[in-house]
Amino acid sequence: MIIRKLVLGVFLLILMTGCKTSLRSNWRNFNAYYNTYYNAEKNYEAGLKKNLGQNRDYNPLQPIRIHLKPVNAGAQDFDKAIQKGADVLRRFDDTKWVDNAIALIGKSYYFRQEYFSADQKFKELLLTTENPVMQQEAIMWQGRVLLDMELYNEGVALLSEQLALLDGEWKRGIKAEVKALLAEHYVGLENWQVAANELVEALPDLPKKEYKERGYFLLGQINELLGNTEAAFEAYNNVQNHYVEYRIQYLAKRKKAEVARSLDRYDVANDILNDMVRDDKNLEYKAELDFELAQNEQQRKNFKKAEILYNDVLHNRLRKPAPEIAARSYNGLAEIYRFGYDDFGKAAAYYDSAAQKNVAADKLPDDFNASELAESFGNYARIKNQIALQDSLLKLGRLSPAAFDSALVEIRKKKIAELERLREKQERLQNQLVTVNQGQKDQDASAIGSNGFLNANNPVEQQNVRQQFFAIWGKRPLADNWRVRSMISVSAGEDRNGADDKEGGAKAGGTKLVTVEIDLSAIPFKPSEQDSVLRQISAYKYELGNLFFLSMDDPDSAAFYFHKAIEGPSRVDINTVSLYSLSELSSIQGEDEQAKNYALRLVENYPNTEYAHRVAEKFGLKLEETNDEDEIDPVQLYEQILEEDSTSAAQEASLLKQLAFNYSEHRIAPQALSEATQIYMKAGKTAPAYQKKFDAWVGLNQEWEQKQKIFNTEKDSSRKMLNDTTLTQEERAGFQSLVDSTLSQPDFIAAFPYRGADWDSARAVADTFLVLFPKAKLQPKITRIKTELKIPQEKKKIEPVEQPKPEIEAGTGNYLSCEEIDSKLEIRGGLESFMDSIQLPNDDAGIPEIVYVFKVNQRGVAEGHTLETEDVPENIQEAFEQAFEKTLSFEPILYEGQAVAVECPVSFPLGK
């Protein structure tokens, strides 16, 4: 009986002890959740709602993101979540909510765009948690952090490795999200096929509907890039099955129409677009949809209908198109006139209009090169006009005297008639009563007196006056002698009686035209002058061939003009370079026999040229050089090249280069090569858009210098402020953040003005000069030119060189020494905040600081400490001991990618 009571008593004691422990643990979990973690979670959810609730602008020309990048919203809520999550780690480090708190802090850092801090927290969670689901979520969030930091290679390595390591253990939805992130990393690396494979596996199991919506859209974009057009159409079609955001649904339909067009399913594309036009929800997208319809008609070669639609887009006053749509519409009109109507002059004008639109490059297709084409087609129009002018002058010069006089009379009559029409038009406009916006003018009369003297500052009045001016004068240029035509001057007499001229002179407003004089100085009458004109025409035709070959990607037209250049009288340099170009063109097109025939002609007729040497080496031809050049004076040749007025800039520079190469030992050679560099630079400055680009370049550099000065001044001021001991922790953090910050450099590459064939030639010649003549007197000048023309380069990321790992000897037990691993302990919340929480005695102990050595585990929790400073009063020790128990915790220390336990000293200042 006694034994039975004893056993029962022991059993009851054990049971009561176990219950007490369980109740205490449950109470701490309950207290941790409702006192701290619950509020942290509420703050996080509030911040998340604000962050994800922001409107997003999707660019359909760039691969979109499934996991959207955080924006600047909800920062204060996330900050509160971080603080309360840290309270859980500090006060309830032995509860089940620790892992959740670490994850919450990491996600809050992520949405605050503090990616490094977020990455550290997710690594800490992965190392310390024993919950498999939490481990998988930590890996997934690490993948998101690396995606936003654009560390795509690291992201691929991490996610691929973890998918393999945990194969068979993954939760279905998390695994799908990880594979979707892996696909996004491959998109960043432009590895389209692997990205498509990963995305196809991930899409069916993605946990959120919006992920599937954006995921199928991204799959469509990837398949387009891969050329899998049918698969792209199917992917875009699948977007409608996961409706969350209307903008994505709208863009998916647009892309469906675009893909259908590329599949020659024009009726399908038209049906999709017309349905969208009829949908009231798409009213704001009317310009975009009309543009897509115009593209449809253009590709069907219905050029007239496409032209009407493009003009509707550009001139719709109610629905003004976005800049990128306007630029692409002008580009579409240019292509219609280029390929449909063969009107290169108007094509040049429309390309120029497209280039003038200020649009970011990522909002335009990769093949959009309106600026270059505007320059190329503008040069084409200019050269064609020059050829037409020279042809006309040549025809006039070859006429017989009688025929020439008759032609002159006809020209004079036509010019008089043209000028008379202009005068009559001006007179009609002057006689019209202009009442533009008169009602508006009367309506705003009450505002007179508040807009400056004579109402001059009234914007409505200014616009009225502007419209009246154009109503009278039209779009006349604001320049003197604006009606004067080249080669024509008009003598006028005053008809005081107002009567008509009996001899048929035209009368206009009391003034009659007496004579129209034509400048005959440019007409070539002599055979030598006519020969010079023919040579100039050949030079222009070579320029056209070169333009089609190098800038307009039209080898057939290039060959046509190169042939024209060598058919008539031409200079030697034009013949040699034209034959060489014809040989190269034939070789590119696979016509090897034809290419060799041109090479033979070049070697036989011009054996002493650089081009003859090139083709002889290429085709293995025998080259017989003559010694005529020995009798040539290089200085005279140099002067002849510079004095030749009919030579184009490119030809002149080419001749100077050839001179420098042929006579590299002569004193004139460096001067010739330097002059060639200058000629290319002058030619580059004549490009239509150069001055505008150069002004923008200078402005950008000046603005950057000013920003740097201001930024460095602010950093210096912040450094001085950090010496102020009265600053709060929050103020100190703000100044420290500015000191640690860097200034983002503007995009110098995009703004660089020295681009184009002429500038490339100038750079090449400058490089050649420095190689051939490194000790020439002109070397410093050419070096400065080379530096100025150097194209800015993108800064390459420098991969860190792997250093040998030091051999670390652990401290006492399993703790590593901070000194050995070159780390130090950081108190959560900061040292100053911790010192403010200590109730130190008022009496001065005469000790500036005290040092404790802490043993800290992987989570940053102190597991023991030792006082190193001697003769510390007991009341101060007690104050510190109490503070250690209440508030002290540390940030975990990572070594070789893992959180480690450490044994480290920490100094606490006692001085005020």
Coordinates of C-alpha atoms in Angstrom, one line a residue, residues 13 17 84 100 155 203 289 318 375 383 412 415 517 588 594 648 717 729 736 821:
L13 CA 4.7 14.9 -9.6
T17 CA 6.0 19.1 -13.9
K84 CA 8.1 44.5 -34.5
N100 CA 8.0 33.5 -39.2
G155 CA 19.9 33.1 -59.5
L203 CA 2.5 27.5 -65.5
L289 CA -5.6 50.0 -82.3
L318 CA -9.4 63.9 -79.8
E375 CA 20.0 60.6 -92.7
I383 CA 22.7 63.6 -104.2
R412 CA 12.4 83.0 -118.1
K415 CA 10.0 81.7 -113.7
E517 CA 17.9 87.5 -115.1
I588 CA 28.8 38.6 -101.0
Q594 CA 31.8 37.8 -111.7
S648 CA 33.4 64.8 -102.3
S717 CA 28.4 68.1 -45.2
Q729 CA 20.0 57.2 -34.2
Q736 CA 25.3 57.8 -43.0
I821 CA 37.2 35.9 -39.7

